Each structure stands twice: as C-alpha cells, then as structure tokens.
Coordinates of C-alpha atoms in Angstrom, one line a residue:
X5 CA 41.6 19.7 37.0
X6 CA 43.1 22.9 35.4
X7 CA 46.1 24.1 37.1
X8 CA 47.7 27.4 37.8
X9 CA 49.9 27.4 34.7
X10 CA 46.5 26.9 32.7
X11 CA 44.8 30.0 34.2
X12 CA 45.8 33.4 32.9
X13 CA 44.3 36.6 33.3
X14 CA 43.4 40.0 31.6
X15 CA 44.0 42.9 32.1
X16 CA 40.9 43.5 34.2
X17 CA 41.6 40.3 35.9
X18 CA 39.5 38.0 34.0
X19 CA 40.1 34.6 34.4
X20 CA 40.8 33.2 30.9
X21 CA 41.2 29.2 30.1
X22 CA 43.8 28.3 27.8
X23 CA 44.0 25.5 24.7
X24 CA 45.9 23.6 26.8
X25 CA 43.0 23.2 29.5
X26 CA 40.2 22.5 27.1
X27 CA 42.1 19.9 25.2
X28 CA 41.9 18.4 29.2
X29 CA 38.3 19.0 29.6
X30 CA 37.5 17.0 26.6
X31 CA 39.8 14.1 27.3
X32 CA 38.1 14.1 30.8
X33 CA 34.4 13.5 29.4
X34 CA 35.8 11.3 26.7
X35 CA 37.0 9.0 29.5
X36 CA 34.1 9.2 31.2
X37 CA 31.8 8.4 28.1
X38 CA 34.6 4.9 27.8
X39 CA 33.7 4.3 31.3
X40 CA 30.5 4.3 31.3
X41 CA 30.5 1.9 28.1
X42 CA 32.8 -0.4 29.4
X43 CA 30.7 -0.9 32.3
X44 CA 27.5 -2.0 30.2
X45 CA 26.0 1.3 31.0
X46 CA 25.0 1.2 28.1
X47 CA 21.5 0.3 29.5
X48 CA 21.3 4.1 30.7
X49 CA 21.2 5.2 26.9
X50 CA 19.2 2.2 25.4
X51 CA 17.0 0.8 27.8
X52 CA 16.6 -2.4 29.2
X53 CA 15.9 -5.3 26.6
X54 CA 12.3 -5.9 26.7
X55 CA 10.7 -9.2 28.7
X56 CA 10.8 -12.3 25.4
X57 CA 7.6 -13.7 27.2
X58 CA 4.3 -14.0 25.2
X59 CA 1.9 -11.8 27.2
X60 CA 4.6 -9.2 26.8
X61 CA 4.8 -9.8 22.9
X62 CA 0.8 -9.7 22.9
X63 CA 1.0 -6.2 24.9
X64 CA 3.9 -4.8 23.0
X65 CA 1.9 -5.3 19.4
X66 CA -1.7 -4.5 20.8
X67 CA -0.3 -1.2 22.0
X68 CA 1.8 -0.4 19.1
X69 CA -1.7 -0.8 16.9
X70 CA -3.4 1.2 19.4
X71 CA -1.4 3.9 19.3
X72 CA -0.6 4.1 15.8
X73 CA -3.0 2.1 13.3
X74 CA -4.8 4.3 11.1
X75 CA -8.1 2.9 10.4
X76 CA -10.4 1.3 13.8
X77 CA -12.8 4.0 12.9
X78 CA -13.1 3.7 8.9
X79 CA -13.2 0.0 8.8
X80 CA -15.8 -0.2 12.1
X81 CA -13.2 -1.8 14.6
X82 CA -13.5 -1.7 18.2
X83 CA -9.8 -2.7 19.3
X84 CA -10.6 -2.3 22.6
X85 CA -13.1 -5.3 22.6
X86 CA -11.1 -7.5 20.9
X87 CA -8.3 -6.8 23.8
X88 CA -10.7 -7.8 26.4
X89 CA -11.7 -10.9 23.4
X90 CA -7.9 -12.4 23.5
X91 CA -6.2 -11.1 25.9
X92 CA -7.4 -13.7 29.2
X93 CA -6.3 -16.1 26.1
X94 CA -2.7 -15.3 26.3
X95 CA 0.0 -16.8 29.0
X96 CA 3.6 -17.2 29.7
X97 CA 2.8 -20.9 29.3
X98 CA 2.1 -20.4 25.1
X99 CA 4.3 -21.7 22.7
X100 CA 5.0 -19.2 19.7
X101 CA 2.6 -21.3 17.8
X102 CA -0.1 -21.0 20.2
X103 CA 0.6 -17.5 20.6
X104 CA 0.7 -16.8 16.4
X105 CA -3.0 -18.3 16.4
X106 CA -4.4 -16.0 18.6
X107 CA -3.0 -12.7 17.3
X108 CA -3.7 -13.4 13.7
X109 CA -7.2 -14.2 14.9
X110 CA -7.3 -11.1 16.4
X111 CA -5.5 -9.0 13.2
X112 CA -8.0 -10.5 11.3
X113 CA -10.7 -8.5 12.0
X114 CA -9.5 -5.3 10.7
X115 CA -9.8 -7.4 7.2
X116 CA -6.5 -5.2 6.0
X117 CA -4.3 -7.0 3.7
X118 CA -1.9 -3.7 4.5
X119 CA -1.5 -5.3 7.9
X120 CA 0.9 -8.1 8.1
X121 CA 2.8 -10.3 10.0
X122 CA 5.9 -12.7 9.8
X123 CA 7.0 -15.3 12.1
X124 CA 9.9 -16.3 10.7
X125 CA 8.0 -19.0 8.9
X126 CA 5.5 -17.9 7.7
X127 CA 3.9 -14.7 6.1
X128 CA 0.1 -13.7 7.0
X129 CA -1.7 -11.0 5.6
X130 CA -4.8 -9.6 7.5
X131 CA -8.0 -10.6 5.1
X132 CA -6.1 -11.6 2.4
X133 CA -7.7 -14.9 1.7
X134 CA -10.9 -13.3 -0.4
X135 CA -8.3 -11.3 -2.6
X136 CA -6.2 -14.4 -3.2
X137 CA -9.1 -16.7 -4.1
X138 CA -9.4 -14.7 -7.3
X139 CA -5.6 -16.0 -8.2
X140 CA -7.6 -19.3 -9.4
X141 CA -10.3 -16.9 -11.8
X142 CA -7.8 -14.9 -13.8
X143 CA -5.7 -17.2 -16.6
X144 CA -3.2 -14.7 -19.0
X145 CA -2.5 -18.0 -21.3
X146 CA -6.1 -18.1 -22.0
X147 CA -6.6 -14.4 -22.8
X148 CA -3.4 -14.3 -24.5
X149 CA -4.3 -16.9 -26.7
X150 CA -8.1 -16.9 -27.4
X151 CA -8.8 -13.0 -27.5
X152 CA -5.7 -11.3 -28.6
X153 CA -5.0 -11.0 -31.9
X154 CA -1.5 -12.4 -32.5
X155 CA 1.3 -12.1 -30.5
X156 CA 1.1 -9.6 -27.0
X157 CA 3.8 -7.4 -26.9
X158 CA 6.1 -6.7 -24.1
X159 CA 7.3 -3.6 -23.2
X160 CA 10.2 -2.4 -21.1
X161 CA 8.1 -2.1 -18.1
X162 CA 7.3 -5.5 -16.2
X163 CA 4.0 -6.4 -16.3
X164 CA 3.1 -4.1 -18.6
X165 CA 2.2 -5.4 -21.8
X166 CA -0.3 -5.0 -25.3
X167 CA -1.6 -6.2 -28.0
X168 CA -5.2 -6.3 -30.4
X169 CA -8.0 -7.5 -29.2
X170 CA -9.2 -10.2 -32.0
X171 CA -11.8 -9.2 -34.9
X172 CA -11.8 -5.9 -33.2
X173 CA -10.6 -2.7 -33.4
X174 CA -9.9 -2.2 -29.9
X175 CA -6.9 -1.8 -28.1
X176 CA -5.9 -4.3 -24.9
X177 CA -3.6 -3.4 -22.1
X178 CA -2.2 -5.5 -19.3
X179 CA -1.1 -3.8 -16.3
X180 CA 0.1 -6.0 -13.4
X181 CA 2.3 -4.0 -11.1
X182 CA 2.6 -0.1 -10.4
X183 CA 6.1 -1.2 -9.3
X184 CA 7.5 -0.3 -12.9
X185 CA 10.6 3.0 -12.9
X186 CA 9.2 3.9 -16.5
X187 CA 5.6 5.1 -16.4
X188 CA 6.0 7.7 -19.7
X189 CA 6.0 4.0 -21.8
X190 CA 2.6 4.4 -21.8
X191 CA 2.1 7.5 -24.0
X192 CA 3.7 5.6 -26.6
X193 CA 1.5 2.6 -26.3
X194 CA -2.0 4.8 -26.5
X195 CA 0.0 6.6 -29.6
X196 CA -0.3 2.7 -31.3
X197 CA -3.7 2.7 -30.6
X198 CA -4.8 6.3 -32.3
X199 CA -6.8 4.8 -34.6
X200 CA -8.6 2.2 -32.5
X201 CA -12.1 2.9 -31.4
X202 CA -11.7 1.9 -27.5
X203 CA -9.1 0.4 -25.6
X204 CA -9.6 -2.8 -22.4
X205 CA -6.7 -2.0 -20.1
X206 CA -6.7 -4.6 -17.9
X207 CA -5.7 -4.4 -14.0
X208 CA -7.1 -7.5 -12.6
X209 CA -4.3 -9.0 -10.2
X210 CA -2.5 -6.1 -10.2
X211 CA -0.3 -5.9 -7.5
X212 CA 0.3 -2.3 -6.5
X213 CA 3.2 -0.3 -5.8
X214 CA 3.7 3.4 -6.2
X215 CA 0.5 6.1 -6.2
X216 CA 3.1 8.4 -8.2
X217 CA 3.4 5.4 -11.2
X218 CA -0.2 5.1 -11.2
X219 CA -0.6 8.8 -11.7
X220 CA 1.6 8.7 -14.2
X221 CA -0.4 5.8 -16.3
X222 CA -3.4 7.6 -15.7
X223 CA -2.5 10.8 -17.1
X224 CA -2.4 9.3 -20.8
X225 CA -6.1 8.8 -20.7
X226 CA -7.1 12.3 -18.8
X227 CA -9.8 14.4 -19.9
X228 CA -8.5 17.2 -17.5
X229 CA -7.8 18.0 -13.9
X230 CA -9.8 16.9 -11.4
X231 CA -9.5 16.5 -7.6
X232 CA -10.1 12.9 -6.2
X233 CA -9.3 12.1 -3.1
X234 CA -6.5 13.6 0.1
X235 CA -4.5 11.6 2.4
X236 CA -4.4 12.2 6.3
X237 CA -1.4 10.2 8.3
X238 CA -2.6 9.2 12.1
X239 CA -0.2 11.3 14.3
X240 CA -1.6 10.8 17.5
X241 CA -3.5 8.6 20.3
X242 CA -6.7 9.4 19.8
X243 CA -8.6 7.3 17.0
X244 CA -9.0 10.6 14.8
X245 CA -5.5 12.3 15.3
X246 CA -4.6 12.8 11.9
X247 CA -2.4 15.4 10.2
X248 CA -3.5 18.2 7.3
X249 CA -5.0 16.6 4.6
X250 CA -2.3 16.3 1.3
X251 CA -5.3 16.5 -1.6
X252 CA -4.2 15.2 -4.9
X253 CA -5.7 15.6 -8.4
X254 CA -5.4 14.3 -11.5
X255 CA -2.5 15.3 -14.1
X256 CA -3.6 15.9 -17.8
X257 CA -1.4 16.2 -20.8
X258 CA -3.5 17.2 -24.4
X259 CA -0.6 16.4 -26.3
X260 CA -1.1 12.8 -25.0
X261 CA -4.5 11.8 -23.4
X262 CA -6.8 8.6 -25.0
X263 CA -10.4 10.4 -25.0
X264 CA -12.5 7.5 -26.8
X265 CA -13.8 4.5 -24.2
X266 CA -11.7 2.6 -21.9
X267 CA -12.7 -0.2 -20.1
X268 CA -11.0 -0.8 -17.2
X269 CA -11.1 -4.4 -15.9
X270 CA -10.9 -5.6 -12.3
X271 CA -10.9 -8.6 -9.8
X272 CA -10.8 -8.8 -5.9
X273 CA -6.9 -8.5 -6.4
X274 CA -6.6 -5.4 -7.9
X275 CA -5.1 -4.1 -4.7
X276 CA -3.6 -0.7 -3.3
X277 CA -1.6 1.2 -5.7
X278 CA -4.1 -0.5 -8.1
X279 CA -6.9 1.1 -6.7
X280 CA -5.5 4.8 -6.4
X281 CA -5.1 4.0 -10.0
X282 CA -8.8 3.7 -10.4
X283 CA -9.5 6.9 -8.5
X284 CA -7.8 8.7 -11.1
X285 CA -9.2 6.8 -13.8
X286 CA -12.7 6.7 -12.3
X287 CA -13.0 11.0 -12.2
X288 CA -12.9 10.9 -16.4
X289 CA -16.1 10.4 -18.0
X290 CA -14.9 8.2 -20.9
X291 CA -13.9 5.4 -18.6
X292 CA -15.7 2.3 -17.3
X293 CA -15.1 -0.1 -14.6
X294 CA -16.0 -3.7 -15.4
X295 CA -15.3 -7.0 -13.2
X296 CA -15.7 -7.5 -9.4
X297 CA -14.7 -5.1 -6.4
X298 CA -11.9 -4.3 -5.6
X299 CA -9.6 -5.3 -2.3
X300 CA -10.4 -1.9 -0.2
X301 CA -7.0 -1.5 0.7
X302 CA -5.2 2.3 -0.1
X303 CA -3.2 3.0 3.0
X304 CA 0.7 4.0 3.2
X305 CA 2.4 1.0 5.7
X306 CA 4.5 1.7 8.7
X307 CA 8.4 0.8 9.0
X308 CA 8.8 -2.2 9.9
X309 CA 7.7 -3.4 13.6
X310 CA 9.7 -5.9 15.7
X311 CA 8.7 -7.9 19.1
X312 CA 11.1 -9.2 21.4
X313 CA 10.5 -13.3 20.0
X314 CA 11.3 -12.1 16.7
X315 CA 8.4 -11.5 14.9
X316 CA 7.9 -8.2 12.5
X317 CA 4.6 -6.6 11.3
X318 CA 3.5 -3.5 9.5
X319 CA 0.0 -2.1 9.4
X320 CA -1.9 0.8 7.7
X321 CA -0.5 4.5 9.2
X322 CA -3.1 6.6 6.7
X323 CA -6.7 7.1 5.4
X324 CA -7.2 7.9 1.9
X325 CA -10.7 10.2 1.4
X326 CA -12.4 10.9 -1.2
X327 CA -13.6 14.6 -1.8
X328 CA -16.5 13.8 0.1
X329 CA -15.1 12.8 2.8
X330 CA -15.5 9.1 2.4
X331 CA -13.6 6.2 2.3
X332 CA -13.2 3.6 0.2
X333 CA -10.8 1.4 2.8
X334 CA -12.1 -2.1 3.6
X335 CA -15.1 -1.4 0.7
X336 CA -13.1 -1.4 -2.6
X337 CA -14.0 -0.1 -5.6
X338 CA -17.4 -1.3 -6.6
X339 CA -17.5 -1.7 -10.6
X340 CA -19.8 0.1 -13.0
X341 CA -20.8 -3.4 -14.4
X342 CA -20.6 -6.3 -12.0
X343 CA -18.6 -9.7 -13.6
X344 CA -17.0 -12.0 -12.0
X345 CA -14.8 -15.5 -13.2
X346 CA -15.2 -18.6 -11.5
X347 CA -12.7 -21.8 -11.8
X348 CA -15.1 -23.3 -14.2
X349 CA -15.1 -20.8 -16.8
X350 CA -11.7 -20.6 -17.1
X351 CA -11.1 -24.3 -17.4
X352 CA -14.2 -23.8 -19.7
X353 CA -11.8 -21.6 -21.6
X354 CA -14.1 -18.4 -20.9
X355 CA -13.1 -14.8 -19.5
X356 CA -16.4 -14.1 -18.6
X357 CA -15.1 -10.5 -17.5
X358 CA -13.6 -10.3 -21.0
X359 CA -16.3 -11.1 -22.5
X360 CA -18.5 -8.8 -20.9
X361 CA -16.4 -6.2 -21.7
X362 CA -16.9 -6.4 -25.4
X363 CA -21.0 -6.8 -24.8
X364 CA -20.5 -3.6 -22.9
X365 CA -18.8 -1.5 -25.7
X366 CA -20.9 -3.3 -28.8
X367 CA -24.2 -2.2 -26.9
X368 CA -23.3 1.5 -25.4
X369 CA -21.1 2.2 -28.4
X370 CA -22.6 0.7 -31.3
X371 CA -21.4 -2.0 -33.3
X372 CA -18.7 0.2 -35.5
X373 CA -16.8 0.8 -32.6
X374 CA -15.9 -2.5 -31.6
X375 CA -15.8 -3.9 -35.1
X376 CA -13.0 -3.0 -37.6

C-alpha cells in the first residue's frame, strides 16, 4: 500500500508516486513471485510432469514425428497407418522392453538412419542395418598395403589421408569424416598431385559431418559454379509445410581446382555429409562415381527429443532437393559404374571397387594416363 507521505502532488494536482513507493511496489511482487515458488506453484509456469506410462510414451513420440518429421512424403510413408498398425499393440501393462520393440518396428519403416533412438542401453538407428553391412566389404589394411605405393600419408585432418596409387601415376585420397576443422588441407594435397594424370579419392565409409567441410573439399576439384541442390526445413503440421528454399551452389577457386579425372569411390556407408559431398562433386564433368549407392540420408537432425521413461531420439527436420525438384532421400546416390565388395574378396585380398576403378580410367582415358 502507498501511504499519504508517499503521494505528492503538482502543481495542477497531479498525483505523483515517489522512489520510496516503487521500491514498495517491487518488493510486493517479489514476495509474491517467493510465494508462489514456495508453494510448488511452480506447476503454473512449467506444467504438470507428463504421465511415465507407455501408451503415453508411444503418443508423446508418434505426435512429436507427426508434427515435425520432415520426410513421410519423400520417402512414401503413410504415418497415419502405421499408428492404426501399432498403436492397439501398446498398453500400460508393457515393459520398456516390450514397448522398445514395437516403436523401433514402427521407426523402421521410414528406413532413415537420421532417425534414432536411445534407451539408455542401447542405440538404434532407423534402416541402418544395409549401410552397416558394408563395414565387413571395405578393409584400409588391404588397400593400404597392396595398391598404395609406399607409405600413406597422414595429414592434419582425421581421416584424411594420401598416398600413390602403385605402378601408376594416379593420385589416391582417403576421406573418412567431414567432421575435420581444416578443410583448406586439401589444396595442398591436389598441389602434390599436379603432375599426376587422375586422382581415386575415396569416400567409402565416410561418416559425415558438416555440408560446409564438404564444400570446402569439393571446391579444390571445381570446374566452376554450379547450382545443385536447396534445402527446405518442415515448419508446420501439414506434411508439406516447409520454409523458403536456402539454394546452394558450388564454390570454385582457379588458383586451386584439380581439372583432370577423379574417381570418386563409394559404398552403402557413405552417408549424409558424404553425400552432399557428392552433389557438389557430381555437377563437374571431370568426375566419376564408382562403387555402390549411397545411404540416401541428407537431412539436418532435430535437438534432441526426450519422453517421460527416459528415452531420447532425433529424426530428420529437412528435405534436400535437387534443382529439379527431386530428391535423393531414402534413394542415395546411384554410381556412374556399379561395383560392389563382398566378404570374400576382401579375405581374397581384392578391392573389387578398387580395381574397377583403374579398369575405368585405363579404358576411357587411355593407357598413358593411368601408367607412369
């Protein structure tokens, strides 16, 4: 309350509050705020805690997808009907077990390795098992050692390493990761290889990371600019509520740029950032993609997602187009020249996908290109 010794007046009898009384008027909603919090009111500000049951887990992440998930109508996925699939399935009486089998089941189907879930336990990744058979068909020790000539050098970068292909005079690139905080390491690697007459640079496995690092690596073997594909974040309920299209092109440096062939080599694990690398370095003419398809999977993730038993997920929250307006999500990137390892060739001691790539470059560029 303000009292009369807090109330002056002007001169045309304006009622004017002094220092005094709003120093009181703040202490009084202060207290208030305290009370309120001391209370547990603070339920009015947060919300009640939601229900830990497991029909409310199931509703809480089918929704969440529903409302947010970027790619039911790219990838062909009626979420709808797989809510009327699984949900009679679910009850209170579940364990968390029980409960895990049916919702990966159900994740499944979008075949998005961008979508993934941990229990705590364990770690699941939405069609992830085709990508990671190809773990078994890829061996570095055996490339390394039967078609590299010498020792492969490391660079400051990890997974990023080079060396001489054997008997050749062709340059070989490994490139694991786009997770590297160096990308420029590159220029000086194609500068070593001036005088070679093509370069293999290598992605299978490759893990992803950042579009911007893949750029980056991409630019040293640039004929020029060329615009390859836009990104579009959902930002709505409906299916097709996307934002303005962000359309990105390829860089290109003259001073820098590797012009003669490049093979670029692939398995089903070349993944994400690993792919928008190939959409760069599938627009330049000199450039060929040998191996098997790619994983299909280009989207941005969400934040982390949390249900009330403790489980997080993310899923894909974009769709990557290419200028004609397709999409490459859940197809991959299908190679120029199919090849593909199997476990028996590499405990045969054969990269078949190698391999292939030096038939390639002896029979479309002539034997004194591959040859030194």
């Amino acid at each position: 309350m303000v009292t009369n010794q807090q109330v002056l007046r002007n001169e045309k009898g304006q009622l004017l509050i002094t220092h005094s009384a709003i120093s009181m008027v703040k202490n009084f909603l202060y207290l208030i705020v305290i009370s309120f919090l001391s209370f547990g009111c603070e339920e009015t500000f947060l919300g009640e805690a939601e229900p830990n049951s497991p029909t409310n887990n199931f509703e809480i992440l089918w929704n969440d997808f529903d409302q947010h998930y970027s790619l039911f109508e790219v990838r062909g996925i009626n979420w709808k009907q797989l809510y009327q699939n699984y949900r009679p399935q679910v009850t209170d009486k579940l364990s968390n077990e029980e409960l895990w089998e049916i919702v990966t089941e159900m994740v499944e189907h979008l075949d998005d390795s961008h979508t993934t879930l941990y229990n705590g336990n364990t770690r699941y990744k939405s069609g992830y098992a085709l990508n990671g058979q190809s773990t078994a068909e890829f061996s570095a020790d055996l490339l390394i050692s039967k078609y590299i000539d010498s020792k492969i050098e490391e660079t400051s970068e990890d997974e990023l390493l080079f060396g001489q292909v054997k008997d050749k005079n062709v340059g070989y690139i490994y490139l694991g990761s786009m997770g590297g905080s160096n990308p420029s390491v590159i220029d000086e690697i194609v500068k070593k290889f001036d005088n070679t007459e093509a370069i293999i640079l290598d992605i299978r496995q490759n893990s992803g990371g950042e579009d911007r690092y893949s750029a980056r690596i991409a630019q040293a073997f640039s004929d020029g600019v060329h615009e390859i594909y836009s990104v579009q974040t959902r930002n709505g309920r409906g299916y097709n509520d996307f934002d303005e299209k962000n359309i990105y092109h390829t860089q290109f440096d003259s001073n820098h740029s590797y012009t003669k062939p490049v093979i670029v080599l692939t398995d089903r694990k070349t993944i994400s950032a690993g792919e928008v690398f190939l959409l760069h370095m599938k627009a330049f003419e000199h450039v060929t993609q040998i191996g098997d398809t790619t994983a299909g999977d280009f989207s941005t993730v969400s934040n982390m997602r949390f249900l009330p038993n403790g489980w997080r997920y993310v899923y894909s929250i974009q769709q990557f187009l290419l200028p004609n307006g397709e999409s490459l999500d859940g197809i991959g990137h299908v190679p120029d020249v199919y090849a593909k390892n199997t476990v028996a060739s590499i405990n045969g001691q054969s990269d078949l996908v190698f391999e292939e790539a030096l038939r390639y470059l002896t029979e479309e560029y002539g034997q004194s290109n591959c040859n030194q």
